[in-house]
Amino acid sequence: MNAQNQILVALAVASAGSLGFIAAYALRAGSHYEGLAFAVSAAALSYAAAVWARLLPVERVTDPIESYPSPREERQQSSLELETDLAAVTRYKVLRRWLSVAISLFAVSVVVPLRSLGPAPGRALFGTKWRRGDRIAREDGSLIRVNDMNVDSTLTVFPEHAVGDAQSQAVLIRLPVELTPQTGGYIAYSRLCTHAGCPVALYRASVKQLFCPCHQSAFDVTNDGAVVAGPADHALPRLPIAIGEDGFVHATGDFPEPVGPGFWERG
Amino acid sequence: MIRRLFLWLDDRLGTAHAVRTALHKAFPDHWSFMLGEINLYAFVVLVATGTFLALFFDPNAAQSPYDGPYRMLAGAHVSHAFASTMALSFEVRGGLLIRQVHHWTALVFVCGIIVHMGRVFFTGAFRKPRELNWVVGVTLCVVGLLAGFTGYSLPDDLLSGIGLRIADSVALSVPLIGTWASFLLLGGPFPTTQMLPRLFVLHVYLVPLTIAALIALHLAILWRQKHSQFPGPGRTERNVAGSPMVPQYAAKSLALFVAVVAVVVALGAFVQINPIWLWGPYEPWRALVPAQPDWYVGWLDGALRLGPPLALHLFGHTVPSPFWPAVLMPLFLFGVILLWPWIEGWITADQAYHQLLDRPRDVPARTAFGVAVLTFAGGLTLAGSGDVQARYLHQSIVVITHFYQVFCLVGPLVAFVVTYAFAGELRRLERHPQVQRVELHRNVEGGYDEDAIA
């Protein structure tokens, strides 16, 4: 087929594709048909343009590069002029100094309103909502009694008055009772990875390790949350818990150190 | 008709000469000069599809129970951001196609930028007088990454929420200003209700405006300096030869534009991307396993996985471990890339104008350096999916991580040496036939004698 006929066919296909797209859209045929028709139309147009480009007479142009650098005299003259002009403005030494002071302060005052964007960090990252005596609740707010969990199972938990609080999220694990006899086998850690703040959502009961799915840090549950592997640089904070006389698991205080990833003021 | 418009304009603006010169501007014919255009056209598609999406998307973080047609999530507590993205995908006519085309085009956009950068780097097109445009281009690459990241963070699904959480932890790791930066950017400790509206402003206003301005600058500088070119007959350090822009080059370029559209629309139609209904809404205590970001963020995620568990404690302050792989390393890497024209100029003591391009094999040290950098970035990117590889290879993730740690340190050195040797070998191979070139002399009988040229 010669080039003109190829273009003709391609343009016919492109038109059919566009009509097809309009029809698919009108009939709510869904993204597959809409996309197919549209892509066919565009591809056929592209083919037509590419063949058309080959039909055009071959033409060669050669442009000289002459826009840079400027002729020597022009360069000399204008750079000198610029220097002289600037010198005329800035020759008053004291004024020049004050000018830079004023401009700097002006620049600072322009960015000062950025302070409105957020509160001062203060102690916000140093504590969570856990308080002494808070009973431990599931995501749905229900409380946990001592017999609710099987050995080697885990739960995502919150203080009963702050269910869903990102910073306070903790993982409650029931270990074989001989590992933590004081709390009936229960142990709780912050659920925020100390590396980049992802939830340490995986628990491997066989090795008693919590595992972060984001960057694969692993923490030893039986050794105070110490880092066993991965890029995390410090242990998972442990939530102090006890079993009340009423049988509810509760916290005996907040985490002893800031939870989540490190930051400059953390010390 | 066209002629009348031309004359009408010239009557008022005196543009006859300028338009004529512009239309006949010489474009080099080599295919690699069209790589940058892919990004230009991808940007056009992104603005068009993005505008459509922005008319439906609602960045509000307020929660309500989901009651759309996707029944698997019926009643789930989702933000307006998530719900409006769901509505775009399932209720707005043509919405899913446009959303998927937008996301695919973003991937193509960043990919195209990096390939185009590779062309400019490996052929030495960044040398004097084009250092400025190299800097504009590298900046475009960084802003392009930012555009992608702010975009896929918007739907408030589980993957995007985890990505934001990690980004916030990286911000927190910056010494001195990190905590303040995090609080000012998000409006408080992560997660906040302001973060999505703010990302939205960045993604639909500040970032694309910056990209548009940089593209304009990139093209203006290109126009003024004209294209570089590969050596050839009639091509010198003070000219540029090729096809005229109109009509020959314009036809080719138009073909490329619609080809880009065809590819991204086909991808958007047939290859599912970011199905947020499978990830579910973001809840800060849920995780997605495995979780991989868009491909161009993979190198940073990989770097975070490979980084040493090393926090620096000084004078009662902490520099946490994410700082080294996710802040310092990228700053250093992009710093070297940004300053490369001057670094190379300093090493080679070369201050001359360069209109003619190098073939990669002819400058083996630069080529080897570029391949080493790509090997490093490639290793990091692969490490970003180490957990998936561990599962398919039945290996411990610890083994995989150690492998990539070694790979990223040793691989670039090996790549450098191999590339350097390979470039030399390529040049030797083509020098061989030159030995057999001959000089012809007319002899007294009227025939020719040959003399071999050494």
Short mmCIF file of N, CA, C and O in Angstrom, two decimals, chain A residues 25-26 28 31-32 34-36 38-39 42-43 46 49-50 53 56-57 59-65 67-69 115 117-121 125 139 158 164 166 169 191 195-199 201 213-216 230-233 261-265 267, chain B residues 26 29 93-94 96-97 129 162 165-166 169 172 175-176 179-180 183-184 187 191 198 224-226 238-244 248 251 255 258-259 262 265 269-270 284-287 301 304-305 307 309 311 313 316-318 320-322 353 355 387 397:
data_model
loop_
_atom_site.label_atom_id
_atom_site.label_comp_id
_atom_site.label_asym_id
_atom_site.label_seq_id
_atom_site.Cartn_x
_atom_site.Cartn_y
_atom_site.Cartn_z
N TYR A 25 -18.68 5.88 25.73
CA TYR A 25 -18.98 6.80 26.82
C TYR A 25 -20.50 6.94 26.98
O TYR A 25 -21.02 6.86 28.10
N ALA A 26 -21.18 7.10 25.84
CA ALA A 26 -22.63 7.30 25.89
C ALA A 26 -23.33 6.07 26.47
O ALA A 26 -24.30 6.19 27.22
N ARG A 28 -22.06 4.04 28.57
CA ARG A 28 -21.42 3.68 29.86
C ARG A 28 -20.79 2.30 29.76
O ARG A 28 -20.99 1.44 30.63
N SER A 31 -14.39 1.54 31.49
CA SER A 31 -13.09 2.10 31.15
C SER A 31 -12.35 1.29 30.09
O SER A 31 -11.55 1.82 29.33
N HIS A 32 -12.61 -0.04 30.02
CA HIS A 32 -11.88 -0.84 29.02
C HIS A 32 -12.24 -0.40 27.61
O HIS A 32 -11.36 -0.13 26.80
N GLU A 34 -13.90 2.36 26.62
CA GLU A 34 -13.58 3.77 26.41
C GLU A 34 -12.09 3.95 26.10
O GLU A 34 -11.71 4.61 25.13
N GLY A 35 -11.28 3.33 26.94
CA GLY A 35 -9.83 3.48 26.77
C GLY A 35 -9.34 2.85 25.48
O GLY A 35 -8.49 3.41 24.78
N LEU A 36 -9.89 1.68 25.17
CA LEU A 36 -9.47 1.00 23.94
C LEU A 36 -9.75 1.88 22.73
O LEU A 36 -8.87 2.13 21.89
N PHE A 38 -10.30 5.09 22.54
CA PHE A 38 -9.52 6.33 22.55
C PHE A 38 -8.08 6.06 22.15
O PHE A 38 -7.48 6.80 21.35
N ALA A 39 -7.50 4.98 22.70
CA ALA A 39 -6.11 4.67 22.41
C ALA A 39 -5.93 4.29 20.94
O ALA A 39 -4.95 4.68 20.30
N ALA A 42 -5.95 7.50 18.96
CA ALA A 42 -4.70 8.24 19.09
C ALA A 42 -3.56 7.53 18.36
O ALA A 42 -2.74 8.16 17.69
N ALA A 43 -3.52 6.19 18.47
CA ALA A 43 -2.44 5.45 17.83
C ALA A 43 -2.53 5.59 16.31
O ALA A 43 -1.52 5.77 15.62
N SER A 46 -1.35 8.92 15.30
CA SER A 46 0.10 8.96 15.39
C SER A 46 0.73 8.32 14.16
O SER A 46 1.68 8.84 13.57
N ALA A 49 0.38 10.63 11.18
CA ALA A 49 1.32 11.75 11.23
C ALA A 49 2.74 11.29 10.91
O ALA A 49 3.50 11.97 10.22
N ALA A 50 3.09 10.08 11.40
CA ALA A 50 4.44 9.58 11.16
C ALA A 50 4.65 9.29 9.68
O ALA A 50 5.71 9.61 9.11
N ALA A 53 4.92 12.50 7.80
CA ALA A 53 6.23 13.14 7.96
C ALA A 53 7.22 12.60 6.94
O ALA A 53 8.08 13.33 6.44
N LEU A 56 6.82 14.12 3.34
CA LEU A 56 7.29 15.48 3.11
C LEU A 56 8.66 15.45 2.46
O LEU A 56 9.45 14.54 2.70
N PRO A 57 8.96 16.44 1.61
CA PRO A 57 10.28 16.47 0.99
C PRO A 57 11.37 16.58 2.06
O PRO A 57 11.18 17.26 3.07
N GLU A 59 14.30 18.02 3.76
CA GLU A 59 14.87 19.36 3.73
C GLU A 59 15.92 19.45 4.81
O GLU A 59 15.71 18.94 5.91
N ARG A 60 17.03 20.05 4.51
CA ARG A 60 18.07 20.20 5.52
C ARG A 60 18.32 21.68 5.77
O ARG A 60 18.46 22.44 4.81
N VAL A 61 18.30 22.06 7.02
CA VAL A 61 18.67 23.44 7.31
C VAL A 61 19.85 23.42 8.27
O VAL A 61 19.99 22.50 9.08
N THR A 62 20.69 24.42 8.16
CA THR A 62 21.82 24.56 9.07
C THR A 62 21.78 25.96 9.66
O THR A 62 21.86 26.93 8.92
N ASP A 63 21.58 26.01 10.98
CA ASP A 63 21.57 27.31 11.65
C ASP A 63 22.95 27.57 12.23
O ASP A 63 23.48 26.72 12.95
N PRO A 64 23.49 28.77 11.99
CA PRO A 64 24.74 29.11 12.69
C PRO A 64 24.43 29.45 14.14
O PRO A 64 23.33 29.90 14.46
N ILE A 65 25.38 29.16 15.02
CA ILE A 65 25.23 29.57 16.41
C ILE A 65 25.87 30.94 16.52
O ILE A 65 27.08 31.08 16.40
N SER A 67 24.14 33.61 18.63
CA SER A 67 23.52 34.46 19.64
C SER A 67 24.39 34.59 20.89
O SER A 67 24.11 35.44 21.73
N TYR A 68 25.42 33.75 21.04
CA TYR A 68 26.30 33.86 22.21
C TYR A 68 27.70 33.44 21.83
O TYR A 68 27.84 32.62 20.95
N PRO A 69 28.72 33.92 22.51
CA PRO A 69 28.64 35.11 23.36
C PRO A 69 28.51 36.36 22.51
O PRO A 69 28.76 36.30 21.32
N ARG A 115 4.93 30.76 60.31
CA ARG A 115 4.80 30.25 61.68
C ARG A 115 3.35 29.86 61.99
O ARG A 115 3.10 28.99 62.81
N LEU A 117 1.45 28.12 60.35
CA LEU A 117 1.09 26.83 59.79
C LEU A 117 0.91 25.73 60.82
O LEU A 117 0.22 24.75 60.56
N GLY A 118 1.55 25.86 61.97
CA GLY A 118 1.40 24.77 62.93
C GLY A 118 1.78 25.19 64.33
O GLY A 118 2.41 26.24 64.52
N PRO A 119 1.42 24.36 65.31
CA PRO A 119 1.77 24.67 66.70
C PRO A 119 3.24 24.37 66.95
O PRO A 119 3.87 23.66 66.18
N ALA A 120 3.78 24.95 68.00
CA ALA A 120 5.14 24.59 68.41
C ALA A 120 5.14 23.13 68.82
O ALA A 120 4.19 22.65 69.43
N PRO A 121 6.20 22.38 68.48
CA PRO A 121 6.22 20.96 68.83
C PRO A 121 6.14 20.74 70.34
O PRO A 121 5.47 19.82 70.79
N LEU A 125 5.56 15.24 71.19
CA LEU A 125 6.03 13.92 70.77
C LEU A 125 6.58 13.10 71.93
O LEU A 125 7.02 11.99 71.75
N GLU A 139 -9.85 -1.90 69.12
CA GLU A 139 -10.24 -0.87 68.14
C GLU A 139 -11.70 -0.49 68.27
O GLU A 139 -12.10 0.64 67.98
N PHE A 158 -5.75 0.39 72.55
CA PHE A 158 -5.70 1.83 72.84
C PHE A 158 -6.13 2.05 74.28
O PHE A 158 -6.76 1.19 74.88
N GLY A 164 -8.32 4.67 68.88
CA GLY A 164 -8.01 5.18 67.54
C GLY A 164 -6.93 6.24 67.54
O GLY A 164 -6.56 6.73 66.47
N ALA A 166 -3.57 7.68 67.09
CA ALA A 166 -2.44 7.13 66.35
C ALA A 166 -1.19 6.98 67.23
O ALA A 166 -0.48 5.98 67.18
N GLN A 169 -1.32 4.04 69.97
CA GLN A 169 -1.57 2.64 69.59
C GLN A 169 -0.50 1.71 70.17
O GLN A 169 0.68 2.02 70.19
N ARG A 191 3.05 0.41 69.21
CA ARG A 191 2.92 -0.24 67.92
C ARG A 191 3.55 0.59 66.80
O ARG A 191 3.45 0.24 65.63
N HIS A 195 11.72 3.16 63.78
CA HIS A 195 12.51 3.57 62.63
C HIS A 195 11.80 4.69 61.85
O HIS A 195 12.26 5.82 61.83
N ALA A 196 10.65 4.34 61.22
CA ALA A 196 9.96 5.35 60.40
C ALA A 196 8.48 5.43 60.73
O ALA A 196 7.70 5.96 59.94
N GLY A 197 8.08 4.88 61.86
CA GLY A 197 6.73 5.13 62.34
C GLY A 197 5.61 4.26 61.80
O GLY A 197 4.45 4.48 62.11
N CYS A 198 5.93 3.27 60.96
CA CYS A 198 4.88 2.36 60.49
C CYS A 198 4.40 1.51 61.67
O CYS A 198 5.12 1.33 62.64
N PRO A 199 3.18 0.96 61.58
CA PRO A 199 2.75 0.04 62.62
C PRO A 199 3.56 -1.27 62.53
O PRO A 199 3.71 -1.81 61.44
N ALA A 201 3.15 -4.38 62.51
CA ALA A 201 1.88 -5.09 62.43
C ALA A 201 2.01 -6.60 62.42
O ALA A 201 1.01 -7.30 62.53
N PRO A 213 6.42 -4.20 58.57
CA PRO A 213 6.32 -4.54 57.15
C PRO A 213 6.94 -3.48 56.23
O PRO A 213 7.15 -3.75 55.06
N CYS A 214 7.22 -2.28 56.74
CA CYS A 214 7.72 -1.23 55.85
C CYS A 214 9.20 -1.41 55.53
O CYS A 214 9.60 -1.44 54.37
N HIS A 215 10.04 -1.51 56.57
CA HIS A 215 11.48 -1.60 56.31
C HIS A 215 12.12 -2.77 57.06
O HIS A 215 13.32 -2.81 57.25
N GLN A 216 11.28 -3.70 57.50
CA GLN A 216 11.74 -4.99 58.01
C GLN A 216 12.57 -4.94 59.29
O GLN A 216 13.47 -5.74 59.48
N GLY A 230 17.27 -5.18 61.09
CA GLY A 230 16.69 -4.05 60.36
C GLY A 230 17.25 -2.71 60.77
O GLY A 230 18.13 -2.64 61.63
N PRO A 231 16.73 -1.66 60.15
CA PRO A 231 17.32 -0.33 60.30
C PRO A 231 16.90 0.45 61.55
O PRO A 231 17.39 1.54 61.76
N ALA A 232 16.00 -0.09 62.38
CA ALA A 232 15.57 0.64 63.58
C ALA A 232 16.76 0.80 64.51
O ALA A 232 17.58 -0.11 64.65
N ASP A 233 16.87 1.99 65.16
CA ASP A 233 18.05 2.24 65.98
C ASP A 233 17.79 2.17 67.49
O ASP A 233 18.71 2.32 68.27
N PRO A 261 9.32 7.17 65.68
CA PRO A 261 10.66 7.44 65.17
C PRO A 261 11.38 8.49 65.99
O PRO A 261 10.76 9.28 66.71
N GLY A 262 12.71 8.50 65.87
CA GLY A 262 13.52 9.46 66.60
C GLY A 262 13.35 10.86 66.05
O GLY A 262 12.86 11.05 64.94
N PHE A 263 13.74 11.85 66.83
CA PHE A 263 13.72 13.25 66.38
C PHE A 263 14.76 14.00 67.19
O PHE A 263 15.26 13.52 68.20
N TRP A 264 15.11 15.17 66.73
CA TRP A 264 16.25 15.93 67.25
C TRP A 264 16.18 16.14 68.76
O TRP A 264 17.15 15.92 69.48
N GLU A 265 15.00 16.54 69.26
CA GLU A 265 14.90 16.90 70.68
C GLU A 265 14.77 15.69 71.58
O GLU A 265 14.71 15.84 72.80
N GLY A 267 16.78 13.45 72.50
CA GLY A 267 17.88 13.26 73.45
C GLY A 267 18.58 11.94 73.32
O GLY A 267 18.18 11.09 72.53
N ALA B 26 16.32 24.71 12.97
CA ALA B 26 16.85 23.38 12.65
C ALA B 26 16.74 22.45 13.86
O ALA B 26 17.20 22.78 14.95
N ASP B 29 18.10 15.38 13.63
CA ASP B 29 17.21 14.27 13.29
C ASP B 29 17.34 13.05 14.20
O ASP B 29 16.55 12.14 14.12
N ARG B 93 -18.73 9.13 35.39
CA ARG B 93 -18.60 8.53 34.07
C ARG B 93 -17.21 8.81 33.48
O ARG B 93 -16.80 9.97 33.41
N GLY B 94 -16.53 7.77 33.08
CA GLY B 94 -15.18 7.95 32.53
C GLY B 94 -14.13 8.25 33.59
O GLY B 94 -12.95 8.42 33.28
N LEU B 96 -12.83 6.46 36.15
CA LEU B 96 -11.79 5.46 36.41
C LEU B 96 -10.71 5.54 35.33
O LEU B 96 -9.52 5.52 35.64
N LEU B 97 -11.14 5.65 34.08
CA LEU B 97 -10.18 5.72 32.98
C LEU B 97 -9.27 6.93 33.17
O LEU B 97 -8.04 6.81 33.11
N PRO B 129 27.83 25.50 26.48
CA PRO B 129 27.15 26.53 27.29
C PRO B 129 25.87 26.04 27.95
O PRO B 129 25.07 26.86 28.34
N ILE B 162 0.54 5.29 54.75
CA ILE B 162 1.81 4.76 55.23
C ILE B 162 2.97 5.53 54.62
O ILE B 162 3.95 5.87 55.29
N ARG B 165 3.31 8.73 56.45
CA ARG B 165 3.88 8.49 57.77
C ARG B 165 5.41 8.38 57.68
O ARG B 165 6.15 8.95 58.46
N ILE B 166 5.89 7.64 56.66
CA ILE B 166 7.33 7.47 56.49
C ILE B 166 7.97 8.81 56.12
O ILE B 166 9.01 9.18 56.66
N SER B 169 8.38 10.82 59.13
CA SER B 169 9.49 10.35 59.96
C SER B 169 10.82 10.80 59.40
O SER B 169 11.76 11.10 60.15
N LEU B 172 11.19 14.35 60.36
CA LEU B 172 11.54 14.43 61.79
C LEU B 172 13.02 14.14 62.02
O LEU B 172 13.59 14.56 63.02
N PRO B 175 18.26 17.10 61.59
CA PRO B 175 18.74 17.76 62.81
C PRO B 175 18.24 19.19 62.90
O PRO B 175 18.02 19.86 61.88
N LEU B 176 18.05 19.66 64.11
CA LEU B 176 17.75 21.05 64.42
C LEU B 176 16.33 21.47 64.00
O LEU B 176 15.53 21.87 64.82
N THR B 179 11.75 18.63 63.58
CA THR B 179 10.49 18.57 64.31
C THR B 179 9.60 19.76 63.95
O THR B 179 8.41 19.62 63.69
N TRP B 180 10.22 20.93 63.91
CA TRP B 180 9.47 22.14 63.53
C TRP B 180 8.95 22.01 62.09
O TRP B 180 7.80 22.34 61.82
N PHE B 183 5.95 19.78 62.04
CA PHE B 183 4.75 20.37 62.64
C PHE B 183 4.18 21.49 61.77
O PHE B 183 2.96 21.66 61.69
N LEU B 184 5.07 22.27 61.13
CA LEU B 184 4.57 23.36 60.29
C LEU B 184 3.95 22.81 59.00
O LEU B 184 2.94 23.31 58.52
N GLY B 187 0.80 20.82 60.35
CA GLY B 187 -0.08 21.53 61.27
C GLY B 187 -0.23 20.82 62.60
O GLY B 187 -1.23 21.00 63.29
N PRO B 191 -1.01 11.90 62.57
CA PRO B 191 -1.65 12.45 61.38
C PRO B 191 -2.54 13.64 61.73
O PRO B 191 -3.10 13.69 62.82
N ARG B 198 -3.57 20.47 52.51
CA ARG B 198 -2.30 21.13 52.20
C ARG B 198 -1.58 20.43 51.05
O ARG B 198 -1.02 21.07 50.17
N ARG B 224 17.12 29.64 22.72
CA ARG B 224 18.18 30.63 22.58
C ARG B 224 19.51 29.96 22.21
O ARG B 224 20.24 30.44 21.35
N GLN B 225 19.81 28.85 22.87
CA GLN B 225 21.13 28.23 22.65
C GLN B 225 21.14 27.31 21.43
O GLN B 225 22.19 26.99 20.93
N LYS B 226 19.97 26.91 20.99
CA LYS B 226 19.78 25.93 19.92
C LYS B 226 20.26 24.54 20.36
O LYS B 226 20.95 24.40 21.35
N ARG B 238 29.99 25.41 15.78
CA ARG B 238 29.31 26.71 15.71
C ARG B 238 28.07 26.67 14.84
O ARG B 238 27.62 27.69 14.32
N ASN B 239 27.50 25.49 14.62
CA ASN B 239 26.23 25.46 13.90
C ASN B 239 25.39 24.27 14.40
O ASN B 239 25.85 23.48 15.24
N VAL B 240 24.16 24.21 13.90
CA VAL B 240 23.34 23.04 14.19
C VAL B 240 22.56 22.72 12.91
O VAL B 240 21.97 23.60 12.28
N ALA B 241 22.61 21.43 12.52
CA ALA B 241 21.98 21.02 11.27
C ALA B 241 20.84 20.05 11.57
O ALA B 241 20.91 19.29 12.53
N GLY B 242 19.80 20.11 10.74
CA GLY B 242 18.70 19.18 10.94
C GLY B 242 17.54 19.51 10.03
O GLY B 242 17.68 20.25 9.07
N SER B 243 16.35 18.97 10.38
CA SER B 243 15.15 19.27 9.61
C SER B 243 14.56 20.58 10.11
O SER B 243 14.70 20.90 11.30
N PRO B 244 13.89 21.31 9.24
CA PRO B 244 13.21 22.52 9.70
C PRO B 244 12.03 22.14 10.60
O PRO B 244 11.43 21.07 10.43
N GLN B 248 8.52 19.48 8.58
CA GLN B 248 9.03 18.11 8.80
C GLN B 248 9.04 17.71 10.27
O GLN B 248 8.53 16.67 10.65
N ALA B 251 5.60 17.48 12.10
CA ALA B 251 4.82 16.27 11.82
C ALA B 251 5.30 15.11 12.69
O ALA B 251 4.50 14.37 13.27
N ALA B 255 3.24 13.27 15.74
CA ALA B 255 3.10 11.80 15.81
C ALA B 255 3.51 11.31 17.19
O ALA B 255 2.84 10.44 17.77
N VAL B 258 0.68 12.17 19.90
CA VAL B 258 -0.48 11.27 19.93
C VAL B 258 -0.05 9.85 20.30
O VAL B 258 -0.84 9.09 20.86
N ALA B 259 1.20 9.50 20.00
CA ALA B 259 1.68 8.17 20.41
C ALA B 259 1.74 8.10 21.93
O ALA B 259 1.33 7.10 22.54
N ALA B 262 -1.69 7.69 23.15
CA ALA B 262 -2.18 6.33 22.91
C ALA B 262 -1.64 5.37 23.97
O ALA B 262 -2.38 4.56 24.53
N VAL B 265 -3.15 6.11 27.53
CA VAL B 265 -4.58 5.76 27.59
C VAL B 265 -4.75 4.24 27.58
O VAL B 265 -5.56 3.68 28.33
N ALA B 269 -6.39 2.11 30.49
CA ALA B 269 -7.58 1.30 30.25
C ALA B 269 -7.38 -0.15 30.69
O ALA B 269 -8.29 -0.76 31.23
N PHE B 270 -6.16 -0.68 30.47
CA PHE B 270 -6.01 -2.14 30.63
C PHE B 270 -5.14 -2.58 31.79
O PHE B 270 -5.17 -3.74 32.16
N PRO B 284 -4.30 4.69 61.01
CA PRO B 284 -2.88 4.74 61.38
C PRO B 284 -2.37 3.45 62.03
O PRO B 284 -1.17 3.30 62.19
N TRP B 285 -3.27 2.57 62.44
CA TRP B 285 -2.79 1.36 63.10
C TRP B 285 -2.85 0.15 62.15
O TRP B 285 -2.65 -0.97 62.57
N ARG B 286 -3.17 0.40 60.89
CA ARG B 286 -3.18 -0.72 59.94
C ARG B 286 -1.97 -0.63 59.03
O ARG B 286 -1.46 0.43 58.75
N ALA B 287 -1.55 -1.80 58.54
CA ALA B 287 -0.42 -1.84 57.62
C ALA B 287 -0.78 -2.71 56.44
O ALA B 287 -1.66 -3.56 56.51
N ASP B 301 12.82 4.30 49.48
CA ASP B 301 12.32 3.27 50.37
C ASP B 301 13.39 2.19 50.55
O ASP B 301 13.63 1.72 51.66
N LEU B 304 16.06 3.38 52.84
CA LEU B 304 15.64 3.30 54.24
C LEU B 304 15.79 1.88 54.78
O LEU B 304 16.09 1.67 55.95
N ARG B 305 15.55 0.89 53.91
CA ARG B 305 15.68 -0.51 54.34
C ARG B 305 17.13 -0.90 54.56
O ARG B 305 17.45 -1.71 55.42
N GLY B 307 19.71 1.22 55.18
CA GLY B 307 20.48 2.13 56.03
C GLY B 307 20.91 1.48 57.33
O GLY B 307 20.26 0.56 57.82
N PRO B 309 21.45 0.90 61.31
CA PRO B 309 20.65 1.25 62.50
C PRO B 309 21.46 2.16 63.42
O PRO B 309 21.77 1.80 64.54
N ALA B 311 21.89 5.77 65.22
CA ALA B 311 21.45 7.09 65.66
C ALA B 311 22.63 7.78 66.31
O ALA B 311 23.41 7.16 67.03
N HIS B 313 23.92 10.48 68.97
CA HIS B 313 23.46 11.26 70.12
C HIS B 313 24.52 12.28 70.44
O HIS B 313 25.65 11.93 70.76
N GLY B 316 22.82 15.91 74.11
CA GLY B 316 21.41 15.80 74.48
C GLY B 316 20.45 15.85 73.31
O GLY B 316 19.27 16.09 73.48
N HIS B 317 20.96 15.69 72.09
CA HIS B 317 20.10 15.67 70.91
C HIS B 317 20.33 14.40 70.12
O HIS B 317 21.34 13.73 70.27
N THR B 318 19.34 14.08 69.25
CA THR B 318 19.42 12.84 68.48
C THR B 318 19.39 13.13 66.99
O THR B 318 18.59 13.95 66.53
N PRO B 320 18.42 10.68 64.23
CA PRO B 320 17.97 9.29 64.08
C PRO B 320 18.40 8.68 62.75
O PRO B 320 18.76 9.39 61.80
N SER B 321 18.33 7.36 62.71
CA SER B 321 18.92 6.62 61.58
C SER B 321 18.34 6.96 60.20
O SER B 321 19.07 6.88 59.22
N PRO B 322 17.04 7.32 60.04
CA PRO B 322 16.57 7.61 58.67
C PRO B 322 17.30 8.79 58.02
O PRO B 322 17.26 8.94 56.81
N TYR B 353 33.46 25.75 24.32
CA TYR B 353 32.08 25.54 23.90
C TYR B 353 31.94 24.16 23.29
O TYR B 353 32.84 23.69 22.59
N GLN B 355 29.26 22.18 20.93
CA GLN B 355 28.04 22.05 20.16
C GLN B 355 27.89 20.60 19.71
O GLN B 355 26.80 20.09 19.54
N ASP B 387 11.30 -7.50 50.41
CA ASP B 387 10.41 -8.44 51.12
C ASP B 387 9.67 -9.34 50.14
O ASP B 387 9.49 -10.54 50.40
N ILE B 397 14.57 -12.40 54.79
CA ILE B 397 14.68 -11.00 54.39
C ILE B 397 16.02 -10.43 54.82
O ILE B 397 16.57 -9.52 54.18
#
